[in-house]
GROMACS .gro file of C-alpha atoms in nm:
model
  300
    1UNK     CA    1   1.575   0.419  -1.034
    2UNK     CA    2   1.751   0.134  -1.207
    3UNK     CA    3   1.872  -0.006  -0.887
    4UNK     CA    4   1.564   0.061  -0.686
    5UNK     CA    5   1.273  -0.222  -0.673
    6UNK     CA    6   1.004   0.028  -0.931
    7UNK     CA    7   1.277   0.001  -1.209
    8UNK     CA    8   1.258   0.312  -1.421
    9UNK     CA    9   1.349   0.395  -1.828
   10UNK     CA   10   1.716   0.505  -1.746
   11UNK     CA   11   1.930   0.229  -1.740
   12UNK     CA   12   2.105   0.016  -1.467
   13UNK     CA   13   2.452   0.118  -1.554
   14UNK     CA   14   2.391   0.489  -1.596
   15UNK     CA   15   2.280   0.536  -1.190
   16UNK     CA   16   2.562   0.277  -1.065
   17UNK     CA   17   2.788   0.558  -0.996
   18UNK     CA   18   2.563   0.676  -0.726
   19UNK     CA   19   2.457   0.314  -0.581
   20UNK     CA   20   2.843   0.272  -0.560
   21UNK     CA   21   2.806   0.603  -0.392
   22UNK     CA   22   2.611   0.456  -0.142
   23UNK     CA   23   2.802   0.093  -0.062
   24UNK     CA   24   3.108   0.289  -0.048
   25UNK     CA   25   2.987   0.582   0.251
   26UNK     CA   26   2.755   0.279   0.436
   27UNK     CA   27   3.113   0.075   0.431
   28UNK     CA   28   3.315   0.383   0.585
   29UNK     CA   29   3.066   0.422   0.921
   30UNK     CA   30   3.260   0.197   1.088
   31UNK     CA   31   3.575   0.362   1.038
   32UNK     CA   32   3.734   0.476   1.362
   33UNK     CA   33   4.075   0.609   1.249
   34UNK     CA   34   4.259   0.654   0.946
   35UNK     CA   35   4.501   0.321   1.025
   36UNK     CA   36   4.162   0.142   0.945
   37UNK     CA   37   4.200   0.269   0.611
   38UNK     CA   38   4.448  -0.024   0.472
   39UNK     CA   39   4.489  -0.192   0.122
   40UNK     CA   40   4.281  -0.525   0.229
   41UNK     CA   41   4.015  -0.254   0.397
   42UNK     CA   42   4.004  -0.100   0.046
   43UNK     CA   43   3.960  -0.402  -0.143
   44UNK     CA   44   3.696  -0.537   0.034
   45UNK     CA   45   3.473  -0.254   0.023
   46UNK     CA   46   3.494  -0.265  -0.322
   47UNK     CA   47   3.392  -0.643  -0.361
   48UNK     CA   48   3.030  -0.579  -0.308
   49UNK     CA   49   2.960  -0.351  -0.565
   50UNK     CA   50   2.942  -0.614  -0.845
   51UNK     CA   51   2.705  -0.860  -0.690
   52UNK     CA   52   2.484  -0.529  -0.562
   53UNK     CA   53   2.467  -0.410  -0.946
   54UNK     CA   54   2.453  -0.755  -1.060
   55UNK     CA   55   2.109  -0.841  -0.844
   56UNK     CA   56   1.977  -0.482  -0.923
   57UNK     CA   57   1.959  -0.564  -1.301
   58UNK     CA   58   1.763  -0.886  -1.200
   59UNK     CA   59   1.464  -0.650  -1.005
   60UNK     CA   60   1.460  -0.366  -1.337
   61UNK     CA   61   1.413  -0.703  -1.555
   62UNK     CA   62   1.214  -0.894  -1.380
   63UNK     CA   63   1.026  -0.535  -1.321
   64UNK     CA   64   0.989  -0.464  -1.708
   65UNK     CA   65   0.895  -0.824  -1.794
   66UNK     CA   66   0.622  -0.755  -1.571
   67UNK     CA   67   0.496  -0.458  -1.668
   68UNK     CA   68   0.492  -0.457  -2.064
   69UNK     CA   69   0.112  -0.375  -2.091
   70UNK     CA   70   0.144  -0.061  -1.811
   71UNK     CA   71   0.439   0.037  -2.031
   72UNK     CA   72   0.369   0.054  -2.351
   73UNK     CA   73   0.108   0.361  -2.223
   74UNK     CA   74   0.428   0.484  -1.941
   75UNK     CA   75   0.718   0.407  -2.117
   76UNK     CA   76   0.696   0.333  -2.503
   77UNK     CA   77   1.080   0.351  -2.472
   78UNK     CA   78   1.173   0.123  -2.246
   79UNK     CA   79   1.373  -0.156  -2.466
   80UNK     CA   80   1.119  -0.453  -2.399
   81UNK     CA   81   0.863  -0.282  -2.481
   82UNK     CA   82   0.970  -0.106  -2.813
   83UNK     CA   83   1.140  -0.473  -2.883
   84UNK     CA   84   1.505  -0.393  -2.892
   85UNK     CA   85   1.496  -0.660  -2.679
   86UNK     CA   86   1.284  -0.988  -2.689
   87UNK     CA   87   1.134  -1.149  -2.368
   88UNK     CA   88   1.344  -1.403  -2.450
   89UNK     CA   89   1.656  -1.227  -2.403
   90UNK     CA   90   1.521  -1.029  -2.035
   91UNK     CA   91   1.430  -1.350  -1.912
   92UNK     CA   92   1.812  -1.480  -1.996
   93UNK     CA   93   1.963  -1.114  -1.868
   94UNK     CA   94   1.737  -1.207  -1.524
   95UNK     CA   95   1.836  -1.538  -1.477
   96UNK     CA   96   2.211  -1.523  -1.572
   97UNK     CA   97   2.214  -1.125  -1.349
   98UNK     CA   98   2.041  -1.334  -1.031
   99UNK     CA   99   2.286  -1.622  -1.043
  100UNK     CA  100   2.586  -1.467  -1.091
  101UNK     CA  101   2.508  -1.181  -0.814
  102UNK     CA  102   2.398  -1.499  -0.571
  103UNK     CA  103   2.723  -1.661  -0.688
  104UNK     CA  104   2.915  -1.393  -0.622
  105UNK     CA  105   2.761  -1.305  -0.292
  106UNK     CA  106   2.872  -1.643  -0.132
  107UNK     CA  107   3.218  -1.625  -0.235
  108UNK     CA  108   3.224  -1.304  -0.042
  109UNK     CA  109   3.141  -1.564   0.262
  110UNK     CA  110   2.958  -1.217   0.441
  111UNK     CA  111   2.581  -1.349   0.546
  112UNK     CA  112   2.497  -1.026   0.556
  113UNK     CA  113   2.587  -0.906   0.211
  114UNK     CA  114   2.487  -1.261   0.127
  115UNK     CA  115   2.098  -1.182   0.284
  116UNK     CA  116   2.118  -0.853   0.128
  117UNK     CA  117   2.129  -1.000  -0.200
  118UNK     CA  118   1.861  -1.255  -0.127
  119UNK     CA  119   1.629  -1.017   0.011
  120UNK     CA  120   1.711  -0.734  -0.274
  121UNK     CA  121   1.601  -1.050  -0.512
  122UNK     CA  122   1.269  -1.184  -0.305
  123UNK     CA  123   1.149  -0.873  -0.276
  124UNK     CA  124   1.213  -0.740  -0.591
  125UNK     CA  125   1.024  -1.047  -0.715
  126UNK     CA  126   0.734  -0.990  -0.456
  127UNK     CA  127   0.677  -0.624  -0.620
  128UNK     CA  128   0.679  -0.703  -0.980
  129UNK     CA  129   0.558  -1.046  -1.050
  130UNK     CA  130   0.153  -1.095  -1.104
  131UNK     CA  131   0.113  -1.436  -0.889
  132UNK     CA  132  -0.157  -1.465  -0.566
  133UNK     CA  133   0.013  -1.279  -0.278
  134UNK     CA  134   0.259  -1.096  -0.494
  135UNK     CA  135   0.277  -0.779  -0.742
  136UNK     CA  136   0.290  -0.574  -0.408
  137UNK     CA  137   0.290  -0.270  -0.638
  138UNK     CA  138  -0.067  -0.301  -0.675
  139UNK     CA  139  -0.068  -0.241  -0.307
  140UNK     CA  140   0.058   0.128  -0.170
  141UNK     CA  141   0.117  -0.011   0.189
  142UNK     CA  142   0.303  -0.300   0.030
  143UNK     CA  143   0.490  -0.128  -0.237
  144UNK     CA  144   0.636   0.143   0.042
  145UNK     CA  145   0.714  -0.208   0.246
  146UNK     CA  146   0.913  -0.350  -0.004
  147UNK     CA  147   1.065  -0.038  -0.114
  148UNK     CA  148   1.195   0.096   0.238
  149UNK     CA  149   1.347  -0.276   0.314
  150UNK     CA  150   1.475  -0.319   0.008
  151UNK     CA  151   1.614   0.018  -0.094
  152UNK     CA  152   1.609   0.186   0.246
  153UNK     CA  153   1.750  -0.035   0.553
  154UNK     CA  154   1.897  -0.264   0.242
  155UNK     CA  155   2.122  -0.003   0.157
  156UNK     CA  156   2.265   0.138   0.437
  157UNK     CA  157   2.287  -0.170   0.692
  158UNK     CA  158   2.465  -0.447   0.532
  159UNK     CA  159   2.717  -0.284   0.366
  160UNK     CA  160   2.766  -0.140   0.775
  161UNK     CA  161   2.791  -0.491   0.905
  162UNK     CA  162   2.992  -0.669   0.675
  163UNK     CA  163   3.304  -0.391   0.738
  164UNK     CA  164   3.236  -0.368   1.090
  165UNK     CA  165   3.232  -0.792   1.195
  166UNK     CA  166   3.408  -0.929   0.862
  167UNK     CA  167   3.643  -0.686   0.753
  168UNK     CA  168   3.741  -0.469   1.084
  169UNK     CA  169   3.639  -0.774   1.302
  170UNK     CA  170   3.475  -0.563   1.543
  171UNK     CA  171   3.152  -0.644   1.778
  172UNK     CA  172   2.854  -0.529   1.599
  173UNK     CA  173   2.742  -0.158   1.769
  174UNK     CA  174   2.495   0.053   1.590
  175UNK     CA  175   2.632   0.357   1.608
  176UNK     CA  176   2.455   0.723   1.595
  177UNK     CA  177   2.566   0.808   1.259
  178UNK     CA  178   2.453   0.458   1.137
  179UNK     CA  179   2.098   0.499   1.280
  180UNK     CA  180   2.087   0.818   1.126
  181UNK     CA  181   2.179   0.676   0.775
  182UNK     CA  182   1.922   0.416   0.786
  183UNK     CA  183   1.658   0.651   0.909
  184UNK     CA  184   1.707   0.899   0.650
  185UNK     CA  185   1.725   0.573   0.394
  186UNK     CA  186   1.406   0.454   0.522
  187UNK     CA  187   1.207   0.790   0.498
  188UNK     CA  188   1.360   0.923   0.148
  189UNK     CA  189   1.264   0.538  -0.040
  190UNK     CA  190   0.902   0.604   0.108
  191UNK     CA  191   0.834   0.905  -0.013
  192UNK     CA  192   1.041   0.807  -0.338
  193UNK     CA  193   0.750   0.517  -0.351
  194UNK     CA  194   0.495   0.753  -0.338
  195UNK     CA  195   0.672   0.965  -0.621
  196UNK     CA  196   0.735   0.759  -0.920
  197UNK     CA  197   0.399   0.648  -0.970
  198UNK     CA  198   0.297   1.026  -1.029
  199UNK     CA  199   0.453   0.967  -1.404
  200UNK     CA  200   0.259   0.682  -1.492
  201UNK     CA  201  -0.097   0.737  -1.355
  202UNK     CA  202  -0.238   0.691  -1.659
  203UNK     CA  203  -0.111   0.323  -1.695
  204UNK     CA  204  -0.169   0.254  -1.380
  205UNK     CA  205  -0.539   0.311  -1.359
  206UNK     CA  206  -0.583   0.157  -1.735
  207UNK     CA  207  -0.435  -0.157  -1.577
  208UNK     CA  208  -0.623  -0.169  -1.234
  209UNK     CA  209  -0.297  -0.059  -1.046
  210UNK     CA  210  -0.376   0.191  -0.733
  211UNK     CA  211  -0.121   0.343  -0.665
  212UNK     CA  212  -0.104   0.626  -0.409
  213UNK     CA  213  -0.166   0.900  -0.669
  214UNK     CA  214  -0.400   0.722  -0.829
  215UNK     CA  215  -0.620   0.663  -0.516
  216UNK     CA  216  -0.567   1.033  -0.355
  217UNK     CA  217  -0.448   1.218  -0.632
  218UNK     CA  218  -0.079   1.376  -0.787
  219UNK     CA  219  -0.114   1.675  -0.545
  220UNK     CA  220  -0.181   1.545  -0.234
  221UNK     CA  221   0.118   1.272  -0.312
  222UNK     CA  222   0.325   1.571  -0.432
  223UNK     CA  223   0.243   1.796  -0.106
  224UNK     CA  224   0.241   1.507   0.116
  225UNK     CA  225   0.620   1.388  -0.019
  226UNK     CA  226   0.736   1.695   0.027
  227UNK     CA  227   0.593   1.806   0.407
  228UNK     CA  228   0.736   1.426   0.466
  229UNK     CA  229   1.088   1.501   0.372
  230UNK     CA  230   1.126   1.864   0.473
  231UNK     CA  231   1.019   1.754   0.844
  232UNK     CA  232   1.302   1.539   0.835
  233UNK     CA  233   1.563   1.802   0.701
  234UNK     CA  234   1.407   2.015   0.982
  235UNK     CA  235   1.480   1.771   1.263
  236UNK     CA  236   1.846   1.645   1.109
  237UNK     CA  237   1.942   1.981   1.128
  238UNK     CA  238   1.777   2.047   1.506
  239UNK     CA  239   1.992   1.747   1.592
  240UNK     CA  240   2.293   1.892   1.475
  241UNK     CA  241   2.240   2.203   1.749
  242UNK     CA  242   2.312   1.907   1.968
  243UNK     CA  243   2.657   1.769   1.790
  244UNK     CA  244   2.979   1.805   2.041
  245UNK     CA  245   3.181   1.866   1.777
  246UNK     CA  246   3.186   2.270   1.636
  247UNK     CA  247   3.265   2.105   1.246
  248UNK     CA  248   2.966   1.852   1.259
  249UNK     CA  249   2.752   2.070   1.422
  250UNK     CA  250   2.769   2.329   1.124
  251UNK     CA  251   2.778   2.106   0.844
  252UNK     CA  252   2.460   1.885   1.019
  253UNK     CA  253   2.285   2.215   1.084
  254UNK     CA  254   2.376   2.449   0.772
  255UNK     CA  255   2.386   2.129   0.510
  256UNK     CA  256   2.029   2.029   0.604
  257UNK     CA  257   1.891   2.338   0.625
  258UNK     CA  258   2.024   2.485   0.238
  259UNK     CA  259   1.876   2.120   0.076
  260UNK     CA  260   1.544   2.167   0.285
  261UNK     CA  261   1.512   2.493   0.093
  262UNK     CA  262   1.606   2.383  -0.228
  263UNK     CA  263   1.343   2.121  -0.209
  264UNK     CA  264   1.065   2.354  -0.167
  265UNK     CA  265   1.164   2.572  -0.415
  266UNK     CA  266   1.187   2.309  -0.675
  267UNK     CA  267   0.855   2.167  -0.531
  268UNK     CA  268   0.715   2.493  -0.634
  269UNK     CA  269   0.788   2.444  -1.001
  270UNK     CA  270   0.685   2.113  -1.064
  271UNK     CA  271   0.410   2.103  -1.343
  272UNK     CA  272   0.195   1.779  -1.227
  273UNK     CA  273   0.029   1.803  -1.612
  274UNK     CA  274   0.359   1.736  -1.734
  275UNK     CA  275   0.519   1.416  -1.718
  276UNK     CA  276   0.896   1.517  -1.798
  277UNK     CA  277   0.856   1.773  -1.550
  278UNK     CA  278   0.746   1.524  -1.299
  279UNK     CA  279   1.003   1.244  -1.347
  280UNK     CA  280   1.245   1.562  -1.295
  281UNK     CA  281   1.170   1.617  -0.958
  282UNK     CA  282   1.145   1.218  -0.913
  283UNK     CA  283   1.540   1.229  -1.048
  284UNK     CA  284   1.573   1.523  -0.769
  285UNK     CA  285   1.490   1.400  -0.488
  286UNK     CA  286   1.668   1.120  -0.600
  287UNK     CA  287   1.991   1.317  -0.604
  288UNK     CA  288   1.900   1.423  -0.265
  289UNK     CA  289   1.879   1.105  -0.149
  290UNK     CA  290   2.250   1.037  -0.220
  291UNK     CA  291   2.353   1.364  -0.102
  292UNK     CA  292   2.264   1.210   0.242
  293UNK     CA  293   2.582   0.957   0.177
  294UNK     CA  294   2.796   1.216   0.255
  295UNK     CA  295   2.604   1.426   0.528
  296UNK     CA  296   2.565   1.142   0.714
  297UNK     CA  297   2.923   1.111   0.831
  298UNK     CA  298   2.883   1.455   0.997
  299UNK     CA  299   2.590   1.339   1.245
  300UNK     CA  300   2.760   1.291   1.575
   0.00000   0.00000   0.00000
């Protein structure tokens, strides 16, 4: 995804609706009561989304200038590669996206939407560029690592923090629905790690990259992404049974259960020796993913 530390063909701007999605539920956990809901609460949830876009245009750069050679077999498309843009211009778009997200960040004076953006940019860095100890998406252990902090916990727990202590001026307490979120977050960006690599095999091994499917194969990734995420539907909605509240109960319960089924049935249809039909279900569970935003409210 354009936001998420792989970088894919669709663009940053077209997926912002759903990362704003995402900083707008992780900033409502906190909430206690509607009379937290006030104009200055309002504004500043809103004042991380730029710097958060900002920063995620530096990792899909940074991520393309890395990768021309493994695209031009993957993604012929993308514009570096088929030269709408020069390398000159996506090192200036990186550069000026990175500053003015840091820049941005500080003025918020929130450290943790401030380390957010620092470790969003490190390790978006760490995955992509080809340096000793670095282009951790050479490594599958290293790639999930990078992804799940940057796009799992990253997402969710920041965005928590900085309404809780600097806008509601609360004592930090992780909460059950927030633990939830980031669980959820954590799980769906590793199996999302293992996913969008199944697209661009072929590059990958002509380059020397082993990635997951690469190493065992676009089934067993496939099979073993899905059993991963359908266990987890299974016990959100066996923690549900155990809600106190009737409302959250069924929505926890009945909400997890219909997307668990969904996902296997659209499992079922996914043509590996297609590569359109494979980014599909990438896109999918994708959606998923964000669908979680709004389920997670109901876990009590």
């Amino acid at each position: 995804m354009a936001w998420q530390i792989e970088g894919r063909a669709t663009s940053t701007l077209s997926k912002a609706p759903y990362k704003i999605v995402g900083i707008l539920s992780s900033s409502l956990l906190p909430i206690q009561s509607l009379a937290d809901l006030t104009p200055t609460f309002l504004i500043e949830v809103l004042k991380p989304i730029v710097p958060t876009i900002m920063m995620n245009i530096f990792v899909v750069a940074i991520n393309q200038l890395s990768d021309i050679a493994i695209d031009k077999v993957n993604k012929p498309n993308l514009p570096l590669v088929s030269g709408d843009i020069s390398i000159g211009e996506a090192i200036a778009i990186a550069v000026i996206s990175t500053l003015t997200s840091l820049a941005m960040g500080v003025m918020l004076r929130s450290p943790p939407l401030v380390i957010a953006l620092v470790l969003r940019c490190i390790l978006g860095a760490a995955y992509s560029i080809d340096l000793p100890l670095l282009r951790w998406k050479a490594s599958p252990l290293m790639a999930a690592v990078a992804i799940v902090i940057g796009n799992g916990i990253n997402n969710v727990l920041p965005y928590f923090l900085h309404v809780q202590k600097y806008v509601l001026g609360r004592p930090v307490v992780f909460t059950k629905p927030l633990l939830f979120a980031v669980a959820f977050s954590a799980i769906f960006s590793i199996v999302l790690s293992f996913l969008k690599d199944i697209p661009d095999v072929e590059g990958d091994r002509k380059s020397g990259i082993r990635t997951l499917p690469v190493i065992l194969g676009k089934e067993r990734v496939l099979s073993m992404s899905t059993g991963i995420l359908l266990m987890a539907y299974a016990s959100a909605a066996l923690a549900g049974v155990f809600s106190p509240i009737l409302l959250c109960k069924l929505v926890t319960m009945i909400g997890h259960s219909v997307l668990g089924f969904i996902l296997w049935s659209k499992a079922q249809t996914v043509d590996l020796s297609n590569a359109k039909s494979t980014y599909s279900f990438f896109i999918f569970i994708f959606q998923l993913y964000y669908t979680e935003f709004f389920l997670m409210h109901f876990v009590r």
